[in-house]
């Protein structure tokens, strides 16, 4: 139902219905769907909620096989692997990236100014996060286009396929994963010989120290960081620009009060979540509202519905950048809380600030077309006209 292409333009009425009906028991109780904020907040922190989707008795989860990244692992493996990279994402490290992010954004705006028009996705929202995470990892810039294809294939495979698994989609994800592995294996060999000051070298060094991580865990971690930093932040930036253009009073407010830019990012995360849902598998009895999921059962959590739960947010369908921030679940919660949240927030704030201050009379050109995914939600392209760039 959620996969219906007709829903992509506006899934929110259906998400509201699903939230009202939550928790919804399907497949004889083996699959439960919920969009209630209080259910998600509790499940994401529950110790019987496993991220190891292969425990599911319901269906293929869409996650490609091969070594799993820590996104799909439970403690103690999750703890061990997450700890290895978390030093690269501390608030201090991220804050120090601001000048570089600003430089990249300025360069992108200079190109847009020359063109006289822009596709927000291709010209801003995609290149910024890719360039920054590539630089952090130490991946050569000229390989961006390859990642775009592989990463798109992996993103498609994230959509749950309980009823009707699509072999083509799974095969595409497998191929992408193989290509990524081959690619990173080459880079890892180079870093072993010649370490540098980048995340890849940090991971290679950890691997060389013995029992910290295996080579296949190293590969899975690299792919996770590259892909998690790709599609999601792109969608956040594009969803934010779209919401601002559709709500001109909010764009005016941001122009008048640039300090609202963080609020604008938080409100977009709440109002039009780039990651619309996630799943957990019960590794023991798992309460979902007044239901209890048996071991091996799956809970599908509608983040995008929980973010508009009227029990938590006043007037939830309104895009309001002055709203008191906090409470949304766009980055999940608990031990898997998004590691890149600070980076995504920084990138979004720098772009949105520049967009509001520098683009003269922006306007939407044409209808908005969405990407085929429904787990990761964002426009495929977003054509915007303007009268100039200051
Ligand atoms: C995990 C959302 C950007 C790296 C997650 C999760 C969500 C999420 C919902 C939890 C998934 C789950 O446990 O089921 C987002 C959104 C982003 C974003 C909405 C942008 C707006 C980034 C960036 C990076 C990143 C820029 C890194 C470069 C990760 C990693 C995890 C994760 C490594 C796994 C954490 C763990 O399992 O402990 N993200 N993410 N994310 N994210 Fe993000």
Coordinates of C-alpha atoms and ligand atoms in Angstrom, one line a residue:
X1 CA 0.0 0.0 0.0
X2 CA 2.8 2.4 1.0
X3 CA 4.6 1.5 -2.2
X4 CA 1.9 2.8 -4.5
X5 CA 3.6 5.4 -6.8
X6 CA 0.5 7.6 -6.7
X7 CA 1.1 8.2 -3.0
X8 CA 4.6 9.6 -3.4
X9 CA 3.4 13.2 -3.9
X10 CA 1.6 13.1 -0.5
X11 CA 1.7 10.0 1.7
X12 CA 0.6 11.9 4.7
X13 CA -3.2 11.3 4.7
X14 CA -2.5 7.6 4.5
X15 CA 0.2 7.8 7.2
X16 CA -2.3 9.6 9.4
X17 CA -4.9 6.8 8.9
X18 CA -2.3 4.2 9.7
X19 CA -1.3 6.1 12.8
X20 CA -4.9 6.2 13.9
X21 CA -5.3 2.5 13.4
X22 CA -2.0 1.7 15.2
X23 CA -0.8 -0.8 16.3
X24 CA -2.0 -2.8 13.3
X25 CA -1.5 -6.5 13.4
X26 CA -0.8 -8.3 10.1
X27 CA 0.3 -11.8 8.9
X28 CA -1.2 -13.5 12.0
X29 CA 0.5 -11.2 14.3
X30 CA 4.0 -11.7 12.9
X31 CA 4.1 -8.2 11.5
X32 CA 2.9 -5.2 13.4
X33 CA 2.8 -1.6 12.0
X34 CA 2.8 1.4 14.2
X35 CA 2.9 5.2 13.5
X36 CA 2.3 6.3 17.1
X37 CA 5.1 8.4 18.5
X38 CA 5.0 6.8 22.0
X39 CA 5.2 3.3 20.5
X40 CA 8.3 4.3 18.4
X41 CA 10.0 6.1 21.2
X42 CA 9.6 3.0 23.4
X43 CA 10.5 0.3 20.8
X44 CA 13.6 2.1 19.5
X45 CA 15.0 2.0 23.1
X46 CA 13.8 -1.6 24.0
X47 CA 16.4 -4.2 24.4
X48 CA 14.3 -6.9 22.7
X49 CA 14.1 -4.8 19.6
X50 CA 16.8 -6.2 17.3
X51 CA 18.3 -4.5 14.3
X52 CA 19.5 -7.9 13.0
X53 CA 16.8 -8.3 10.3
X54 CA 17.9 -11.8 9.4
X55 CA 16.2 -12.9 12.7
X56 CA 12.9 -12.1 11.0
X57 CA 10.4 -14.9 10.5
X58 CA 8.4 -12.7 8.1
X59 CA 10.2 -12.1 4.9
X60 CA 13.4 -11.0 3.2
X61 CA 14.2 -7.6 4.7
X62 CA 15.7 -6.2 1.5
X63 CA 19.1 -5.9 3.1
X64 CA 21.8 -7.3 0.8
X65 CA 23.7 -10.2 2.1
X66 CA 27.5 -10.1 2.8
X67 CA 29.0 -8.5 5.9
X68 CA 26.5 -6.4 7.7
X69 CA 27.2 -2.9 8.8
X70 CA 26.6 -1.8 12.4
X71 CA 23.3 -0.3 11.3
X72 CA 22.1 -3.9 11.2
X73 CA 23.9 -5.3 14.2
X74 CA 23.1 -5.6 17.9
X75 CA 25.5 -5.2 20.8
X76 CA 28.2 -6.2 21.4
X77 CA 29.2 -6.1 17.7
X78 CA 27.3 -2.9 17.2
X79 CA 29.0 -1.2 20.1
X80 CA 32.5 -2.3 19.0
X81 CA 32.1 -1.1 15.4
X82 CA 30.2 2.1 16.2
X83 CA 32.8 3.1 18.7
X84 CA 35.6 2.8 16.1
X85 CA 34.1 5.6 13.9
X86 CA 32.3 7.7 16.5
X87 CA 35.4 9.8 17.2
X88 CA 35.1 11.2 13.6
X89 CA 31.6 12.5 14.3
X90 CA 31.9 14.3 17.7
X91 CA 30.3 17.7 17.9
X92 CA 33.8 19.3 18.0
X93 CA 34.9 17.5 14.8
X94 CA 31.7 18.4 13.0
X95 CA 31.8 22.0 14.1
X96 CA 35.3 22.3 12.7
X97 CA 34.0 21.2 9.3
X98 CA 31.9 24.4 9.0
X99 CA 34.4 26.5 7.0
X100 CA 34.9 23.6 4.5
X101 CA 31.1 23.1 4.1
X102 CA 30.7 26.8 3.6
X103 CA 33.4 26.8 0.9
X104 CA 31.7 23.9 -1.0
X105 CA 28.3 25.6 -0.7
X106 CA 29.8 28.9 -2.0
X107 CA 31.3 27.1 -5.0
X108 CA 27.9 25.3 -5.8
X109 CA 26.1 28.7 -5.6
X110 CA 28.7 30.3 -7.9
X111 CA 27.9 27.6 -10.5
X112 CA 24.2 28.0 -10.1
X113 CA 24.5 31.8 -10.6
X114 CA 26.3 31.2 -13.9
X115 CA 23.6 28.7 -15.1
X116 CA 20.7 31.1 -14.2
X117 CA 18.5 28.3 -13.0
X118 CA 18.9 25.2 -10.8
X119 CA 17.8 21.7 -10.1
X120 CA 18.1 21.9 -6.3
X121 CA 18.8 18.1 -6.2
X122 CA 21.5 17.9 -8.8
X123 CA 23.1 21.3 -8.2
X124 CA 23.0 21.6 -4.4
X125 CA 21.4 18.8 -2.4
X126 CA 23.3 15.9 -3.9
X127 CA 26.9 17.3 -4.5
X128 CA 27.3 18.8 -1.0
X129 CA 26.9 15.7 1.2
X130 CA 28.7 13.5 -1.3
X131 CA 31.7 15.8 -1.5
X132 CA 32.0 16.2 2.3
X133 CA 31.7 12.5 3.2
X134 CA 34.0 11.6 0.4
X135 CA 36.6 14.0 1.8
X136 CA 36.1 12.7 5.3
X137 CA 36.6 9.1 4.2
X138 CA 39.3 9.9 1.8
X139 CA 37.6 8.8 -1.4
X140 CA 38.6 10.5 -4.7
X141 CA 36.1 13.0 -6.0
X142 CA 36.2 11.8 -9.6
X143 CA 34.4 8.6 -8.5
X144 CA 31.2 10.5 -7.4
X145 CA 29.2 9.4 -10.4
X146 CA 29.8 5.7 -9.8
X147 CA 28.6 6.0 -6.2
X148 CA 25.5 7.7 -7.3
X149 CA 24.4 4.6 -9.3
X150 CA 25.5 2.1 -6.7
X151 CA 24.1 4.1 -3.9
X152 CA 20.7 4.5 -5.7
X153 CA 20.5 0.7 -6.1
X154 CA 21.2 0.1 -2.4
X155 CA 18.7 2.7 -1.4
X156 CA 16.0 1.0 -3.5
X157 CA 16.7 -2.2 -1.6
X158 CA 15.9 -0.5 1.7
X159 CA 12.2 -0.5 1.0
X160 CA 10.6 -3.4 2.9
X161 CA 9.1 -6.1 0.7
X162 CA 7.1 -8.3 3.0
X163 CA 4.4 -9.5 0.6
X164 CA 6.1 -9.6 -2.8
X165 CA 9.9 -9.6 -2.8
X166 CA 11.3 -8.2 -6.0
X167 CA 14.3 -10.3 -7.2
X168 CA 15.5 -7.7 -9.6
X169 CA 15.7 -5.1 -6.9
X170 CA 17.6 -7.5 -4.7
X171 CA 20.0 -8.4 -7.5
X172 CA 20.7 -4.8 -8.2
X173 CA 21.6 -4.3 -4.5
X174 CA 23.8 -7.3 -4.6
X175 CA 25.7 -6.0 -7.6
X176 CA 26.0 -2.6 -6.1
X177 CA 27.4 -4.1 -2.9
X178 CA 29.9 -6.2 -4.9
X179 CA 31.1 -3.1 -6.8
X180 CA 31.4 -1.1 -3.6
X181 CA 33.4 -3.9 -2.0
X182 CA 35.8 -4.2 -5.0
X183 CA 36.2 -0.4 -5.0
X184 CA 36.9 -0.1 -1.3
X185 CA 39.2 -3.1 -1.3
X186 CA 41.5 -1.3 -3.7
X187 CA 41.5 1.9 -1.6
X188 CA 42.1 0.0 1.6
X189 CA 45.2 -1.7 0.0
X190 CA 46.4 1.8 -0.9
X191 CA 45.9 3.1 2.6
X192 CA 47.7 0.1 4.2
X193 CA 50.7 1.1 2.1
X194 CA 50.3 4.9 2.5
X195 CA 48.2 6.0 5.5
X196 CA 46.7 9.5 5.4
X197 CA 44.7 11.7 7.8
X198 CA 41.3 10.3 6.8
X199 CA 38.6 8.0 8.1
X200 CA 39.6 5.2 5.8
X201 CA 43.1 5.2 7.2
X202 CA 41.7 5.3 10.8
X203 CA 39.7 2.1 10.0
X204 CA 42.6 0.4 8.3
X205 CA 44.8 1.2 11.3
X206 CA 42.1 -0.3 13.7
X207 CA 42.0 -3.4 11.5
X208 CA 45.8 -3.8 11.7
X209 CA 45.6 -3.8 15.4
X210 CA 44.0 -7.2 15.5
X211 CA 40.7 -8.0 17.0
X212 CA 39.0 -4.6 16.5
X213 CA 37.4 -5.3 13.1
X214 CA 37.8 -7.8 10.3
X215 CA 38.3 -6.8 6.7
X216 CA 34.7 -7.5 5.7
X217 CA 33.5 -5.4 8.6
X218 CA 35.8 -2.6 7.5
X219 CA 34.3 -2.8 4.0
X220 CA 30.7 -2.8 5.4
X221 CA 31.5 0.3 7.5
X222 CA 32.9 2.2 4.6
X223 CA 29.8 1.5 2.5
X224 CA 27.5 2.4 5.3
X225 CA 29.2 5.8 5.9
X226 CA 29.3 6.6 2.2
X227 CA 25.7 5.6 1.5
X228 CA 24.1 6.9 4.8
X229 CA 25.6 10.3 4.1
X230 CA 24.4 10.3 0.5
X231 CA 20.7 9.9 -0.1
X232 CA 19.4 11.0 3.3
X233 CA 21.0 14.5 3.5
X234 CA 20.2 15.1 -0.2
X235 CA 16.6 14.4 0.6
X236 CA 16.6 16.6 3.7
X237 CA 18.0 19.6 1.8
X238 CA 15.6 19.1 -1.2
X239 CA 12.6 18.6 1.1
X240 CA 13.5 21.7 3.1
X241 CA 13.7 23.9 -0.1
X242 CA 10.5 22.5 -1.3
X243 CA 8.7 23.2 2.0
X244 CA 10.0 26.8 2.0
X245 CA 8.9 27.4 -1.5
X246 CA 5.4 26.0 -0.8
X247 CA 5.2 28.1 2.4
X248 CA 6.5 31.5 1.4
X249 CA 5.7 33.0 4.8
X250 CA 8.3 30.6 6.3
X251 CA 10.9 31.6 3.7
X252 CA 10.2 35.2 4.6
X253 CA 10.6 34.4 8.3
X254 CA 14.0 32.7 7.6
X255 CA 15.1 35.7 5.5
X256 CA 14.1 38.1 8.3
X257 CA 15.6 36.0 11.1
X258 CA 18.6 33.9 9.8
X259 CA 19.0 32.4 13.3
X260 CA 15.9 30.3 12.5
X261 CA 17.9 28.2 10.1
X262 CA 18.5 25.4 12.7
X263 CA 14.7 25.4 13.4
X264 CA 14.1 25.2 9.7
X265 CA 16.2 22.0 9.5
X266 CA 14.5 20.5 12.5
X267 CA 11.1 21.3 11.2
X268 CA 11.9 19.7 7.8
X269 CA 13.1 16.6 9.6
X270 CA 9.8 16.4 11.5
X271 CA 7.5 17.5 8.7
X272 CA 8.9 15.6 5.8
X273 CA 11.3 13.0 7.2
X274 CA 14.0 11.8 4.7
X275 CA 13.9 8.3 6.3
X276 CA 10.2 7.6 6.5
X277 CA 10.3 4.3 8.3
X278 CA 12.4 1.7 9.9
X279 CA 12.0 -1.9 11.2
X280 CA 13.0 -4.0 14.2
X281 CA 12.8 -7.7 14.8
X282 CA 11.7 -9.0 18.2
X283 CA 14.5 -11.0 19.8
X284 CA 12.2 -11.8 22.7
X285 CA 8.7 -10.6 23.6
X286 CA 8.4 -7.0 22.4
X287 CA 5.5 -4.8 23.4
X288 CA 4.0 -2.6 20.7
X289 CA 1.3 -0.4 22.3
X290 CA -1.2 -2.9 23.7
X291 CA 0.1 -5.8 21.5
X292 CA 3.0 -8.1 22.1
X293 CA 5.2 -9.2 19.2
X294 CA 6.6 -12.8 19.5
X295 CA 10.2 -13.6 18.9
X296 CA 11.0 -13.3 15.2
X297 CA 8.1 -10.9 14.6
X298 CA 8.7 -7.6 12.8
X299 CA 7.6 -4.2 13.7
X300 CA 7.4 -1.6 11.0
X301 CA 7.7 1.8 12.5
X302 CA 6.4 4.8 10.5
X303 CA 8.7 7.6 11.5
X304 CA 7.0 10.0 9.2
X305 CA 3.6 9.3 10.9
X306 CA 5.0 9.6 14.4
X307 CA 6.6 12.9 13.5
X308 CA 3.0 14.3 12.9
X309 CA 1.4 12.6 15.9
X310 CA -1.0 15.2 17.4
X311 CA -0.4 13.8 20.8
X312 CA 3.1 15.3 20.6
X313 CA 2.9 18.1 18.1
X314 CA 0.4 21.0 17.9
X315 CA -1.1 21.5 14.5
X316 CA 1.2 18.7 13.1
X317 CA 0.5 19.2 9.4
X318 CA 1.7 22.7 9.5
X319 CA 5.3 23.6 8.4
X320 CA 6.4 26.0 11.1
X321 CA 10.1 26.8 11.4
X322 CA 9.5 28.7 14.7
X323 CA 8.2 25.6 16.4
X324 CA 10.1 24.6 19.6
X325 CA 12.6 22.0 18.3
X326 CA 12.9 18.5 19.6
X327 CA 10.8 15.4 19.8
X328 CA 10.9 14.2 16.2
X329 CA 12.2 10.8 15.4
X330 CA 13.8 11.5 12.0
X331 CA 17.2 10.3 13.3
X332 CA 15.6 7.4 15.3
X333 CA 16.5 7.1 19.0
X334 CA 18.4 4.8 21.3
X335 CA 21.6 3.0 20.5
X336 CA 21.2 3.4 16.7
X337 CA 20.5 7.1 16.8
X338 CA 21.9 8.5 13.6
X339 CA 25.7 8.9 13.9
X340 CA 25.7 11.5 11.1
X341 CA 22.9 13.7 12.6
X342 CA 25.3 16.5 13.5
X343 CA 26.9 16.5 10.0
X344 CA 23.5 16.4 8.3
X345 CA 22.3 19.3 10.4
X346 CA 25.4 21.4 9.6
X347 CA 25.2 20.8 5.9
X348 CA 21.5 21.6 5.8
X349 CA 21.9 24.8 7.9
X350 CA 24.7 26.1 5.7
X351 CA 22.8 25.5 2.4
X352 CA 19.4 26.8 3.7
X353 CA 21.0 29.9 5.1
X354 CA 22.7 30.6 1.7
X355 CA 19.5 29.8 -0.2
X356 CA 17.4 32.2 1.9
X357 CA 19.9 35.0 1.8
X358 CA 21.2 34.7 -1.7
X359 CA 18.6 33.5 -4.1
X360 CA 16.5 36.3 -5.4
X361 CA 12.8 35.6 -6.0
X362 CA 13.0 31.8 -6.1
X363 CA 10.0 29.9 -7.6
X364 CA 9.1 26.3 -8.3
X365 CA 9.2 25.4 -12.0
X366 CA 6.9 22.6 -12.8
X367 CA 5.5 19.7 -10.8
X368 CA 7.7 17.8 -8.3
X369 CA 8.7 14.3 -9.2
X370 CA 9.7 11.9 -6.4
X371 CA 12.2 9.2 -6.4
X372 CA 10.8 5.7 -6.6
X373 CA 11.7 4.8 -2.9
X374 CA 9.3 5.2 -0.1
X375 CA 11.7 4.5 2.8
X376 CA 14.0 7.3 1.7
X377 CA 11.7 10.1 0.6
X378 CA 12.8 13.0 -1.6
X379 CA 12.3 14.6 -5.0
X380 CA 14.1 13.2 -8.0
X381 CA 14.6 16.7 -9.3
X382 CA 13.5 20.1 -8.1
X383 CA 13.6 22.8 -10.7
X384 CA 13.7 26.3 -9.3
X385 CA 13.8 29.6 -11.2
X386 CA 15.1 32.8 -9.8
X387 CA 16.0 36.4 -10.7
X388 CA 19.6 36.3 -9.5
X389 CA 22.1 35.2 -7.0
X390 CA 23.6 37.8 -4.7
Ligands
LIG1 C1 21.5 5.7 11.4 C2 18.6 9.0 9.5 C3 22.4 11.4 7.7 C4 25.3 7.9 9.2 C5 20.4 6.4 11.0 C6 19.0 6.0 11.4 C7 18.2 7.0 10.9 C8 19.0 7.9 10.2 C9 16.7 7.0 11.0 C10 18.6 4.9 12.3 C11 18.1 3.7 11.5 C12 17.7 2.5 12.3 O1 18.3 2.3 13.4 O2 16.8 1.9 12.0 C13 19.3 9.9 8.9 C14 18.8 11.2 8.3 C15 19.9 11.8 7.7 C16 21.1 11.0 8.0 C17 17.4 11.6 8.2 C18 20.0 13.1 7.0 C19 19.1 14.0 7.1 C20 23.5 10.7 8.0 C21 24.8 11.0 7.6 C22 25.7 10.0 8.1 C23 24.8 9.0 8.7 C24 25.3 12.3 7.0 C25 27.1 9.9 8.0 C26 27.9 10.3 7.2 C27 24.5 7.0 9.9 C28 25.0 5.8 10.5 C29 23.9 5.1 11.2 C30 22.7 6.0 10.9 C31 26.4 5.3 10.5 C32 23.9 3.8 11.9 C33 24.0 4.1 13.4 C34 23.9 2.9 14.2 O3 23.4 1.8 13.8 O4 24.4 2.9 15.4 N1 20.3 7.5 10.3 N2 20.7 9.9 8.7 N3 23.5 9.5 8.6 N4 23.1 7.1 10.2 FE1 21.9 8.5 9.5

